[in-house]
Amino acid sequence: MPRLRGRAVIGGEIAAPAAVSRVGFNPFASFCDQFDGGIDTAVCGDPQNTELFGAPLTGRIVLAPFCVGSTSAGPCWERIAELGLAPAALLLPGDVDPLTAGGLILADVWLDTPIVCVDRLGPELLDRVETGDELRVGRDGVVAW
């Protein structure tokens, strides 16, 4: 069973299908259509992300090389968590950026809605995992599939 170990930024144990993007993940473009609520599942609304556009994100483990966007990134993660529509986790090959980390921490601390985040998984992460692969994430930052 393949495994990678990273740094657990927001720890937790989960198992869910992967949603893989090999381009930067833009939380505002991906979630903005869902910010009004009234839906059961968030789908990626970013037409620039051809791998995930139209794909369900709620409860999935999002893998991306990095997150992109402006200072809206943090509030986007917090809002999608507040609506109960967040991905289960975010996995990154390198370091999580401060704006994304801030939003994930706010969702965890203020809303008691953790979105597990593991970074520093290495560049092979995006070479070895495909959308739909069932992943298991451990509290210690180990990802297995």
Short mmCIF file of C-alpha atoms in Angstrom, two decimals:
data_model
loop_
_atom_site.label_atom_id
_atom_site.label_comp_id
_atom_site.label_asym_id
_atom_site.label_seq_id
_atom_site.Cartn_x
_atom_site.Cartn_y
_atom_site.Cartn_z
CA MET A 1 0.00 0.00 0.00
CA PRO A 2 1.57 3.33 -1.05
CA ARG A 3 2.15 5.86 1.73
CA LEU A 4 3.50 9.37 2.06
CA ARG A 5 4.25 11.28 5.26
CA GLY A 6 3.76 15.02 5.55
CA ARG A 7 3.19 17.65 8.19
CA ALA A 8 -0.27 17.63 9.79
CA VAL A 9 -1.25 21.32 9.86
CA ILE A 10 -4.84 20.53 10.86
CA GLY A 11 -4.76 16.95 12.11
CA GLY A 12 -7.45 14.34 11.86
CA GLU A 13 -8.20 10.83 10.71
CA ILE A 14 -10.33 10.55 7.60
CA ALA A 15 -10.96 8.34 4.60
CA ALA A 16 -12.50 9.76 1.44
CA PRO A 17 -12.07 9.86 -2.35
CA ALA A 18 -9.45 12.14 -3.86
CA ALA A 19 -10.17 15.17 -6.05
CA VAL A 20 -6.87 15.88 -7.81
CA SER A 21 -5.84 19.14 -9.43
CA ARG A 22 -2.45 19.52 -11.04
CA VAL A 23 -2.90 23.29 -11.27
CA GLY A 24 -3.27 25.71 -8.38
CA PHE A 25 -6.54 25.40 -6.48
CA ASN A 26 -8.43 28.70 -6.28
CA PRO A 27 -10.87 28.56 -3.34
CA PHE A 28 -12.78 31.70 -4.36
CA ALA A 29 -13.33 30.60 -7.96
CA SER A 30 -14.05 27.04 -6.85
CA PHE A 31 -16.60 27.84 -4.12
CA CYS A 32 -18.08 31.29 -4.90
CA ASP A 33 -21.23 29.86 -6.50
CA GLN A 34 -22.00 28.03 -3.25
CA PHE A 35 -21.59 30.88 -0.73
CA ASP A 36 -25.34 31.55 -0.56
CA GLY A 37 -25.97 28.02 0.72
CA GLY A 38 -29.17 26.11 0.10
CA ILE A 39 -27.37 23.19 -1.56
CA ASP A 40 -26.19 19.78 -0.39
CA THR A 41 -22.86 19.47 -2.20
CA ALA A 42 -20.30 22.01 -3.35
CA VAL A 43 -18.95 21.45 -6.84
CA CYS A 44 -15.88 23.14 -8.29
CA GLY A 45 -16.98 26.27 -10.12
CA ASP A 46 -13.54 27.28 -11.39
CA PRO A 47 -13.58 26.98 -15.21
CA GLN A 48 -9.78 27.49 -15.23
CA ASN A 49 -9.38 24.21 -13.34
CA THR A 50 -10.29 21.77 -16.09
CA GLU A 51 -9.55 18.72 -13.92
CA LEU A 52 -12.03 19.65 -11.18
CA PHE A 53 -14.55 21.98 -12.87
CA GLY A 54 -18.02 20.60 -12.10
CA ALA A 55 -16.63 17.88 -9.81
CA PRO A 56 -18.01 17.43 -6.27
CA LEU A 57 -15.72 18.75 -3.54
CA THR A 58 -17.79 18.32 -0.38
CA GLY A 59 -16.33 15.52 1.69
CA ARG A 60 -13.52 14.88 -0.82
CA ILE A 61 -9.79 15.09 -0.22
CA VAL A 62 -8.50 17.87 -2.45
CA LEU A 63 -4.94 17.47 -3.73
CA ALA A 64 -3.29 20.40 -5.45
CA PRO A 65 0.23 21.72 -5.97
CA PHE A 66 -0.71 24.93 -4.11
CA CYS A 67 -3.62 27.27 -3.50
CA VAL A 68 -4.01 30.48 -5.48
CA GLY A 69 -6.07 33.59 -5.08
CA SER A 70 -5.98 36.75 -3.10
CA THR A 71 -6.68 37.64 0.50
CA SER A 72 -10.13 36.12 -0.02
CA ALA A 73 -8.68 32.60 0.26
CA GLY A 74 -8.95 32.37 4.05
CA PRO A 75 -12.54 33.60 4.32
CA CYS A 76 -13.53 31.26 1.45
CA TRP A 77 -12.32 28.20 3.37
CA GLU A 78 -14.06 29.45 6.52
CA ARG A 79 -17.37 30.15 4.72
CA ILE A 80 -17.51 26.81 2.92
CA ALA A 81 -16.89 25.10 6.28
CA GLU A 82 -19.61 27.20 7.93
CA LEU A 83 -22.07 26.00 5.27
CA GLY A 84 -21.14 22.35 5.88
CA LEU A 85 -19.93 22.03 2.29
CA ALA A 86 -16.18 21.80 2.81
CA PRO A 87 -13.82 19.20 1.49
CA ALA A 88 -12.72 16.68 4.11
CA ALA A 89 -9.07 17.58 3.60
CA LEU A 90 -6.51 19.51 1.63
CA LEU A 91 -3.23 17.78 0.75
CA LEU A 92 -0.26 19.68 -0.64
CA PRO A 93 3.20 18.64 -1.85
CA GLY A 94 4.86 21.78 -0.41
CA ASP A 95 4.09 24.26 2.36
CA VAL A 96 0.54 25.53 2.84
CA ASP A 97 0.38 29.28 2.20
CA PRO A 98 -0.48 31.60 5.14
CA LEU A 99 -3.85 32.75 3.70
CA THR A 100 -5.11 29.20 3.22
CA ALA A 101 -3.76 28.15 6.61
CA GLY A 102 -5.53 31.09 8.23
CA GLY A 103 -8.90 30.11 6.79
CA LEU A 104 -8.46 26.46 7.76
CA ILE A 105 -7.48 27.45 11.30
CA LEU A 106 -10.50 29.75 11.61
CA ALA A 107 -12.82 26.96 10.44
CA ASP A 108 -11.27 24.64 13.01
CA VAL A 109 -11.11 27.02 16.00
CA TRP A 110 -14.11 29.32 15.48
CA LEU A 111 -16.51 26.89 13.84
CA ASP A 112 -15.28 23.57 15.27
CA THR A 113 -15.29 22.33 11.68
CA PRO A 114 -11.82 21.05 10.90
CA ILE A 115 -10.72 20.64 7.31
CA VAL A 116 -7.75 18.31 7.67
CA CYS A 117 -4.64 19.77 6.06
CA VAL A 118 -1.39 17.94 5.43
CA ASP A 119 1.43 19.68 3.61
CA ARG A 120 5.05 18.81 2.78
CA LEU A 121 4.01 15.50 1.17
CA GLY A 122 6.54 15.85 -1.64
CA PRO A 123 6.26 16.27 -5.41
CA GLU A 124 5.39 12.61 -6.02
CA LEU A 125 1.97 13.20 -4.40
CA LEU A 126 0.42 14.48 -7.63
CA ASP A 127 2.15 11.79 -9.72
CA ARG A 128 0.82 8.88 -7.68
CA VAL A 129 -2.80 9.76 -6.82
CA GLU A 130 -5.72 10.04 -9.24
CA THR A 131 -9.19 11.51 -8.78
CA GLY A 132 -11.43 8.89 -7.24
CA ASP A 133 -8.65 7.02 -5.42
CA GLU A 134 -9.73 6.23 -1.87
CA LEU A 135 -7.29 7.88 0.53
CA ARG A 136 -6.76 7.49 4.27
CA VAL A 137 -5.20 10.33 6.20
CA GLY A 138 -3.83 9.75 9.68
CA ARG A 139 -3.57 12.24 12.50
CA ASP A 140 0.23 11.95 12.15
CA GLY A 141 0.25 13.22 8.55
CA VAL A 142 0.53 9.81 6.89
CA VAL A 143 -1.49 9.49 3.67
CA ALA A 144 -2.17 5.97 2.34
CA TRP A 145 -4.13 4.61 -0.64
#
